[in-house]
Coordinates of C-alpha atoms and ligand atoms in Angstrom, one line a residue:
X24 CA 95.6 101.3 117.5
X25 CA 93.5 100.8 114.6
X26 CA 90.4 103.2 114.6
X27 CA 86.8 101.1 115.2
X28 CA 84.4 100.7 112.3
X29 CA 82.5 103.0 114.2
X30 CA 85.2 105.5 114.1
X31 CA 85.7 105.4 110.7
X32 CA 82.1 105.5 109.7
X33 CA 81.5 109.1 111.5
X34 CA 84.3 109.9 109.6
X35 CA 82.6 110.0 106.6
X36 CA 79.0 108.4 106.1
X37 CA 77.8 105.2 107.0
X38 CA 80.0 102.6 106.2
X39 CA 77.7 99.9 103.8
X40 CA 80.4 97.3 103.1
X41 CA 84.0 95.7 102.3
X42 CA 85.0 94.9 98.6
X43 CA 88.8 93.3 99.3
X44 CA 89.8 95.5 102.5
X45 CA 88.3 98.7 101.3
X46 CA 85.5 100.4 103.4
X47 CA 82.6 101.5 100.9
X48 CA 81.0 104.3 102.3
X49 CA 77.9 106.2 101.1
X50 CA 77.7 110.0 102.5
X51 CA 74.0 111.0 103.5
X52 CA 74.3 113.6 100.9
X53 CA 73.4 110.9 98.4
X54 CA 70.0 111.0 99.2
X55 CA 69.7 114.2 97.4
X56 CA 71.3 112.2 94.1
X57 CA 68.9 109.5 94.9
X58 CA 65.9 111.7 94.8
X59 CA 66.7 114.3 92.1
X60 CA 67.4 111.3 89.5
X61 CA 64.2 109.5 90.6
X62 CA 62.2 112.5 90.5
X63 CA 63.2 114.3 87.1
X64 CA 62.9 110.5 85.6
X65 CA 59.9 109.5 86.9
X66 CA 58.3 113.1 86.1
X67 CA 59.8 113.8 83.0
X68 CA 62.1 112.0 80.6
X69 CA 60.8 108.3 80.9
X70 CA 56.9 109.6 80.6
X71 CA 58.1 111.8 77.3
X72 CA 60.5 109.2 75.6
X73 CA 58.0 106.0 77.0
X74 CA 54.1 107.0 77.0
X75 CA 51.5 104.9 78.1
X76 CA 52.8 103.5 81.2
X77 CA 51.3 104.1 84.6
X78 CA 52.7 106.6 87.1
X79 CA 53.1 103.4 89.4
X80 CA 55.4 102.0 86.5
X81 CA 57.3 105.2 86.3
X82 CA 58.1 105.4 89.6
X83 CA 59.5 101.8 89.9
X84 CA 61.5 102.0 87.4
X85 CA 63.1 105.8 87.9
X86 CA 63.6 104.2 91.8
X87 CA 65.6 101.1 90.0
X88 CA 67.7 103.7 88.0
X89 CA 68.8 106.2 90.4
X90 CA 70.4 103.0 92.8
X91 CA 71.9 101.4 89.6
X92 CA 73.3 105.0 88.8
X93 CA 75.3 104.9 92.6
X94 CA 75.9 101.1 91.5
X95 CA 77.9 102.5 87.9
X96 CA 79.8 105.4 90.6
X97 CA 80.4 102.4 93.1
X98 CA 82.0 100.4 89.8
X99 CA 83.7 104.1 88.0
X100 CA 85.4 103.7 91.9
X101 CA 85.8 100.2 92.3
X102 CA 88.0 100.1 88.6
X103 CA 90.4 102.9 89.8
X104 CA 91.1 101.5 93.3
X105 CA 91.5 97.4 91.7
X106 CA 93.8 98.7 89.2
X107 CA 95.4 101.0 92.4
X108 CA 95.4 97.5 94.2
X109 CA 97.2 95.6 91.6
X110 CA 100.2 98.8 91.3
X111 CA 100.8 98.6 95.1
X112 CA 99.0 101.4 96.0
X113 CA 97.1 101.4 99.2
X114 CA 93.2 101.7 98.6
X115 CA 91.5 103.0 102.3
X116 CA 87.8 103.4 101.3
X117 CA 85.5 104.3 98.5
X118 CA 83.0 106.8 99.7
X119 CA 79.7 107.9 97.4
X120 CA 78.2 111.3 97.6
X121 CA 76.4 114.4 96.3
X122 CA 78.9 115.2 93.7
X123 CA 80.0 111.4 92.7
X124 CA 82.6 109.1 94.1
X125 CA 85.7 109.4 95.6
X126 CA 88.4 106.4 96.3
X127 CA 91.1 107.3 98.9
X128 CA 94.4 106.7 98.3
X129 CA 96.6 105.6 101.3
X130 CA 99.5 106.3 99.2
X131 CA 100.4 107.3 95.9
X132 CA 101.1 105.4 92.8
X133 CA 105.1 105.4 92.1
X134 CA 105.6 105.9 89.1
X135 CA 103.4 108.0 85.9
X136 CA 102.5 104.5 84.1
X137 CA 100.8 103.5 87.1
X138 CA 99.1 106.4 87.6
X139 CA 98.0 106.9 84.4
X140 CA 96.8 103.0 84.6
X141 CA 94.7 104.3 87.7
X142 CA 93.3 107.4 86.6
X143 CA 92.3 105.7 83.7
X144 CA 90.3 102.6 85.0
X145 CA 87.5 104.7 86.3
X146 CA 86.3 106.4 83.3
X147 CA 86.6 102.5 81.1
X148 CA 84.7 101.0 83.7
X149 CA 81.8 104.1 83.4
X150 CA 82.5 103.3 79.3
X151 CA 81.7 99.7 79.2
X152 CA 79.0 100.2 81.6
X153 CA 77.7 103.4 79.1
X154 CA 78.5 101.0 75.7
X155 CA 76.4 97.3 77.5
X156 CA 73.5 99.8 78.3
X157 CA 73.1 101.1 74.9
X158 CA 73.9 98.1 73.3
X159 CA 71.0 96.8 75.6
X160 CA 68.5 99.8 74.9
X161 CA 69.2 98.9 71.0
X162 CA 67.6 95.4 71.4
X163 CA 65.1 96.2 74.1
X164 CA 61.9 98.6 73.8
X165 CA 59.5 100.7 75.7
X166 CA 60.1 101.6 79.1
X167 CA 63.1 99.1 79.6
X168 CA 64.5 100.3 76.2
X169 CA 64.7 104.2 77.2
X170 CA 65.7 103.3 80.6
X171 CA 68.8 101.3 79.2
X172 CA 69.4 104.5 77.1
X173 CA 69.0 107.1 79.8
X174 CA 71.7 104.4 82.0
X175 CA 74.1 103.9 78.7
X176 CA 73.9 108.1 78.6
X177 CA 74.4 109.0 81.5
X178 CA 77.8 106.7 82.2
X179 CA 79.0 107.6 78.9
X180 CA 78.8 111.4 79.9
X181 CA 80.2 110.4 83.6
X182 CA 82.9 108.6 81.4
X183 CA 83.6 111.9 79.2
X184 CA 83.3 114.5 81.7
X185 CA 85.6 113.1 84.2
X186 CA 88.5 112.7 81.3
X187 CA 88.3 116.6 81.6
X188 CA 92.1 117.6 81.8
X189 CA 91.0 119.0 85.0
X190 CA 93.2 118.2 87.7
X191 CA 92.4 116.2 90.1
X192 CA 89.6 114.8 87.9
X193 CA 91.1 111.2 86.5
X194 CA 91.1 113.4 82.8
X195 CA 93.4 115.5 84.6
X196 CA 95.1 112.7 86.6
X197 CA 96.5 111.4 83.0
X198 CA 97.5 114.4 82.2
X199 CA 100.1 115.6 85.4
X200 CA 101.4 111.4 84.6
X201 CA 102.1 112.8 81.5
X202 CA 104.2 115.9 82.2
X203 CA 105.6 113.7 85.1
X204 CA 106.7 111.0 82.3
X205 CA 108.2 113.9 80.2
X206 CA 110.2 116.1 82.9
X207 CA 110.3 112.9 85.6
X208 CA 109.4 116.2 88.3
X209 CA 106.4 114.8 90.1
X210 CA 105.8 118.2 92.3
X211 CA 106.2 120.2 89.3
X212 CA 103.7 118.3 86.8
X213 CA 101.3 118.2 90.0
X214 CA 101.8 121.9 90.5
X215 CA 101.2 122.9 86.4
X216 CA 97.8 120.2 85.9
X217 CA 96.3 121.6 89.7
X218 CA 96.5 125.4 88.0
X219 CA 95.3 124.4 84.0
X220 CA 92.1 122.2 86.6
X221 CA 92.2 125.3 88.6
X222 CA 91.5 127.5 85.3
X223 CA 88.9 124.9 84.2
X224 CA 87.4 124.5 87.5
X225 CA 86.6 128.6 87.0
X226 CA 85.3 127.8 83.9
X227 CA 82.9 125.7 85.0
X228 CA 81.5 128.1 87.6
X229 CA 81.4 130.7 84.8
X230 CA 79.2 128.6 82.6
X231 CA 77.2 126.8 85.5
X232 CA 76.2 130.6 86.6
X233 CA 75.6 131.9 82.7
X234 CA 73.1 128.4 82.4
X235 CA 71.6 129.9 85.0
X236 CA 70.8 133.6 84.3
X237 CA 70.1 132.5 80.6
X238 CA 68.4 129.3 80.9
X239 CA 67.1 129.3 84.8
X240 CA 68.4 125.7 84.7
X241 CA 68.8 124.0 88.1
X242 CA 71.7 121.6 86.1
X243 CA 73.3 125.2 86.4
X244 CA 73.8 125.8 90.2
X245 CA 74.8 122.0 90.1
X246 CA 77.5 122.7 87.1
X247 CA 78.7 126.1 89.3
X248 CA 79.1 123.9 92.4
X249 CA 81.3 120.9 90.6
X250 CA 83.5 123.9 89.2
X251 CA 83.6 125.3 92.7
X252 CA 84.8 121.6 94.0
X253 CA 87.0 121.1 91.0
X254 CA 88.7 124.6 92.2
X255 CA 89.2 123.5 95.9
X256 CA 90.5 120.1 94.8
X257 CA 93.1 121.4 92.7
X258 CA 94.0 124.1 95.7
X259 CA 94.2 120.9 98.3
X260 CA 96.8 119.1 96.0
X261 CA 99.1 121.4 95.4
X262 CA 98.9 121.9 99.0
X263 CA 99.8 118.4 99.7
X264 CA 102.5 118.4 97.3
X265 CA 104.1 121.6 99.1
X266 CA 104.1 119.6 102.2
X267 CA 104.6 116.1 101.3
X268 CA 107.3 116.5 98.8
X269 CA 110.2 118.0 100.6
X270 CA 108.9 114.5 103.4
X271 CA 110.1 112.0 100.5
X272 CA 113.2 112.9 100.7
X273 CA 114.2 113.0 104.4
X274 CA 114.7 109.0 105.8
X275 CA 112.8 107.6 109.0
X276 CA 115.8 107.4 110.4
X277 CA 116.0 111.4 111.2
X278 CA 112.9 111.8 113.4
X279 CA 112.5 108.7 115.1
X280 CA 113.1 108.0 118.8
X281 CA 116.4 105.8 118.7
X282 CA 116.8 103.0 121.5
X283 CA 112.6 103.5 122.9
X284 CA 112.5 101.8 126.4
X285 CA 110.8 98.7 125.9
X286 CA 108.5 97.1 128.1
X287 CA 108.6 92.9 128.5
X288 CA 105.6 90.9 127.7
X289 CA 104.9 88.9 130.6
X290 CA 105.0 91.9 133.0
X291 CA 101.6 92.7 134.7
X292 CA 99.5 95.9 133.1
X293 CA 99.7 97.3 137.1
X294 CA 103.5 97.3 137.5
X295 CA 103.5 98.7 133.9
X296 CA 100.5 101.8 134.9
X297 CA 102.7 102.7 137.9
X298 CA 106.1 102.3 136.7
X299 CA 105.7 103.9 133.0
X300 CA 102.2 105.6 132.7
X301 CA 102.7 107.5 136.2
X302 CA 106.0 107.8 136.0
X303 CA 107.1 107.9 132.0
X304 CA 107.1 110.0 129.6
X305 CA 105.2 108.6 126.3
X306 CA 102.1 107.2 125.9
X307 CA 103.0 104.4 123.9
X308 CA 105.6 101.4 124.5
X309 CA 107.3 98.8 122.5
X310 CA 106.7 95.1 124.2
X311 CA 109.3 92.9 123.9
X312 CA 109.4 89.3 124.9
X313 CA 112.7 88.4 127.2
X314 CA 115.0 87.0 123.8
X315 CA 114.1 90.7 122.7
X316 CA 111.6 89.8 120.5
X317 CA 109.2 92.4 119.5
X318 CA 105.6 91.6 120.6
X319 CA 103.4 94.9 119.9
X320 CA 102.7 97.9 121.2
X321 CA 101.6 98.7 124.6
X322 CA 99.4 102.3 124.2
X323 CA 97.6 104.1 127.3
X324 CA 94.1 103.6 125.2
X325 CA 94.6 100.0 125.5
X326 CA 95.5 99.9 128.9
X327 CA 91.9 102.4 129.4
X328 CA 90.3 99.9 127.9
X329 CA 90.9 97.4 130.1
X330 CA 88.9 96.5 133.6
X331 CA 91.0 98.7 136.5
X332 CA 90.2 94.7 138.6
X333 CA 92.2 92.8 136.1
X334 CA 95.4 94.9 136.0
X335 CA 97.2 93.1 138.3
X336 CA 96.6 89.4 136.6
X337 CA 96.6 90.7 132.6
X338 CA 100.7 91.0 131.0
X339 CA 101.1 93.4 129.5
X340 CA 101.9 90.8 126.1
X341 CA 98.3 90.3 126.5
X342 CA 97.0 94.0 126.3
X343 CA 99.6 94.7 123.2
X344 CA 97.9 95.8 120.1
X345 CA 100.0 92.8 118.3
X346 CA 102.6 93.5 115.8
X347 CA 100.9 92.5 112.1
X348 CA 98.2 95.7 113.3
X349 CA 101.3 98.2 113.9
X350 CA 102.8 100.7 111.2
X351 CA 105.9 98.9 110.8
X352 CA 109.0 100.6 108.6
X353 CA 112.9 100.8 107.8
X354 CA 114.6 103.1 108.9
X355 CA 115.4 104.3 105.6
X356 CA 111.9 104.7 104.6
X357 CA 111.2 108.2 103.2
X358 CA 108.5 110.3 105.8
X359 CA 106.3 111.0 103.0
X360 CA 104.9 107.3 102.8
X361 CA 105.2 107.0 106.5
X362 CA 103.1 110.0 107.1
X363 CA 100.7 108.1 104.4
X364 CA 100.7 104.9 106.5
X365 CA 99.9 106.5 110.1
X366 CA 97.1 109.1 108.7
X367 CA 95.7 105.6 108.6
X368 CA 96.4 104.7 111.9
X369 CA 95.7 107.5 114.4
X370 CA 96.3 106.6 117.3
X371 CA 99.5 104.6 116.9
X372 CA 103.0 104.8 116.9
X373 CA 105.2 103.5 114.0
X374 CA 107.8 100.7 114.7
X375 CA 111.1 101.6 112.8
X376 CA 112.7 97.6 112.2
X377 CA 116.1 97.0 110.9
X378 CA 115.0 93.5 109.8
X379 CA 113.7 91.8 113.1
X380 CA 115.6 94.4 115.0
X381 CA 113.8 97.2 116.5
X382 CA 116.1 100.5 116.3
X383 CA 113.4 103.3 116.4
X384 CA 110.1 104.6 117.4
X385 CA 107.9 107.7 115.3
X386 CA 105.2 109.3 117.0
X387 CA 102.4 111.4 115.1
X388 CA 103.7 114.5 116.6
X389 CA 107.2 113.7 115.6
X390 CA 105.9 114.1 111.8
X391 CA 103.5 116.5 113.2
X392 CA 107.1 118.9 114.1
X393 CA 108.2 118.1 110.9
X394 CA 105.4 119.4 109.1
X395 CA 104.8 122.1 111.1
X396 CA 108.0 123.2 109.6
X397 CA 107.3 122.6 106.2
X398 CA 103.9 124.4 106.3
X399 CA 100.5 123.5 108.4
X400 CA 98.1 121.1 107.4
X401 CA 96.8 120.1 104.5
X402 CA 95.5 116.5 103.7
X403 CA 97.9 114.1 103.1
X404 CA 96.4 110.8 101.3
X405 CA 95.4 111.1 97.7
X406 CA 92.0 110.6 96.1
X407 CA 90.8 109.6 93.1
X408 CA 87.2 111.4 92.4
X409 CA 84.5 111.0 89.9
X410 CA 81.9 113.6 89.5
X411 CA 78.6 112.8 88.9
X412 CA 76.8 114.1 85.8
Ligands
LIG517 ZN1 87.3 108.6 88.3

């Protein structure tokens, strides 16, 4: 069963809109973006590069500048997953917060050129955006003149700082597509660009905390805490390259159910609760019209969902979640993108179809087992994220 908007939102932040299928989310941590952009331009930089305005003025247009910042981080976001769209790679959602943006990857891209094509959109989008400010600033004057500058900056830097070869920043992104396209080992470019962003992610903390001992500079503890992100990043990736890896190699086929009882459409959701959910042993069913025709999915959610009065007089066809909503895969589909598809789609099962044949069903906790033996854990979907500068 697909998760509610609701669901999804408490997931992470409040969910703000669509752009083609993907969820844009903004974290409330934003707010503290918001305000320390609006505050140190409305109390410092635009009154020191634009005199003469009134504080009123100031305000209005520091307030314009800090949502057209999250606007450029919604775009530096909105390149990668297009471009991600276009390769055939699954784009979930595209969530803003304190330390940028981050677009989540349902799956990941399948070969280097694509990835490299990926990585790379975000920062050109956060270029043009940097280049059509400036260029604006340059034919402009006054308050609108430096605020075009301090908005042509500022994505230029978000552009520059984010082609770090600092794994998984996008800099860093190109660069493990790059060792992929020379030795064609995915796991092992991953594994060598996660410990160079690992080193640089130090790095980072080591200057942030230097900045601020020696300068007292607040831009410090920020620095120190993107290094400190950077760090745990790189950690999560090659954790999810430890697990997922050995998964792409091991077919559907291996850990599905073979020959799952099916239950037939136009049976009632009563005989279906004491035959199966009383007396079964899953939680989840395959419907099936008489020809043997797959309907859905008949889950125990769905039937909890329903009024206890109309059990007797609803089939169970009608309950179904319907087919086109369910994780549907070969059977010699490799458990790596399967385990993509249903991190998705929680509370389902995954239909394994030879053609219009159904031959298989995969619970979570049948990939659950299997990971269990690989190692614990570990996040499984990709993410593409910008870091705020
Ligand atoms: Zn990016």
């Amino acid at each position: 069963m697909s998760p509610t908007r609701e669901d999804r939102a408490a997931d992470g932040g409040l969910v703000i809109g669509r752009v083609r299928g993907i969820d844009i989310r903004l974290s409330w941590s934003v707010v503290v973006i918001v305000v320390a952009v609006a505050w140190s331009l409305a109390d410092g930089l635009l009154p020191e590069f634009a005199p003469a305005y009134t504080t009123g003025e100031y305000w209005f247009a520091a307030a314009l500048l800090s949502i057209a910042f999250l606007v450029g981080l919604l775009a530096h976001e909105l390149g990668h997953s297009l471009v991600a769209a276009r390769e055939n790679v699954v784009v979930d959602s595209i969530t803003l917060w304190l330390f940028g943006g981050v677009a989540r990857l349902s799956s990941s891209p399948s070969t280097p050129q694509r990835a490299i094509r990926i990585a790379a959109a975000g920062p050109a989008v956060s270029f043009a955006l940097g280049v059509m400010a400036v260029a604006g600033a340059m034919v402009t004057g006054g308050l609108v003149g430096v605020s075009l500058g301090w908005y042509g900056a500022i994505n230029l830097l978000l552009a520059g700082f984010n082609l770090l070869p600092a794994f998984p920043m996008d800099g860093g992104r190109i660069y493990q597509a790059w060792l992929w396209a020379r030795s064609g080992d995915e796991g092992a470019a991953t594994r060598k660009a996660a410990a160079v962003g690992h080193t640089i992610g130090g790095a980072l903390v080591v200057l942030g905390l230097l900045e601020v001992l020696f300068a007292g500079a607040i831009g410090g503890v920020w620095l120190a805490l993107v290094g400190w992100f950077v760090r745990e990043a790189a950690r999560a990736e090659v954790q999810r390259v430890v697990v997922i890896e050995p998964l792409r190699h091991i077919p559907v086929a291996e850990i599905m159910t073979t020959a799952p009882q099916r239950v037939l459409a136009d049976g009632s959701i009563q005989s279906f609760v004491t035959e199966l959910i009383l007396g079964g042993r899953h939680a989840a069913y395959p419907v099936v019209r008489a020809d043997g025709s797959v309907v859905g999915l008949i889950t125990v959610n769905a039937v909890r969902a329903l009024d206890r009065d109309a059990w007797p007089t609803t089939t169970v066809g009608s309950a179904a979640i319907p087919l086109e909503q369910l994780t549907v895969v070969a059977p010699d589909a490799n458990i790596a993108d399967l385990a993509a598809a249903m991190e998705r789609d929680r509370d389902a099962r995954a239909l394994v179809m030879d053609g219009q044949r159904l031959v298989g069903i995969v619970a979570p906790s049948d990939i659950a087992r299997l990971i269990t033996a690989v190692e614990l854990a570990g996040p499984t979907g990709a993410a593409i994220e910008t870091v705020a500068s």
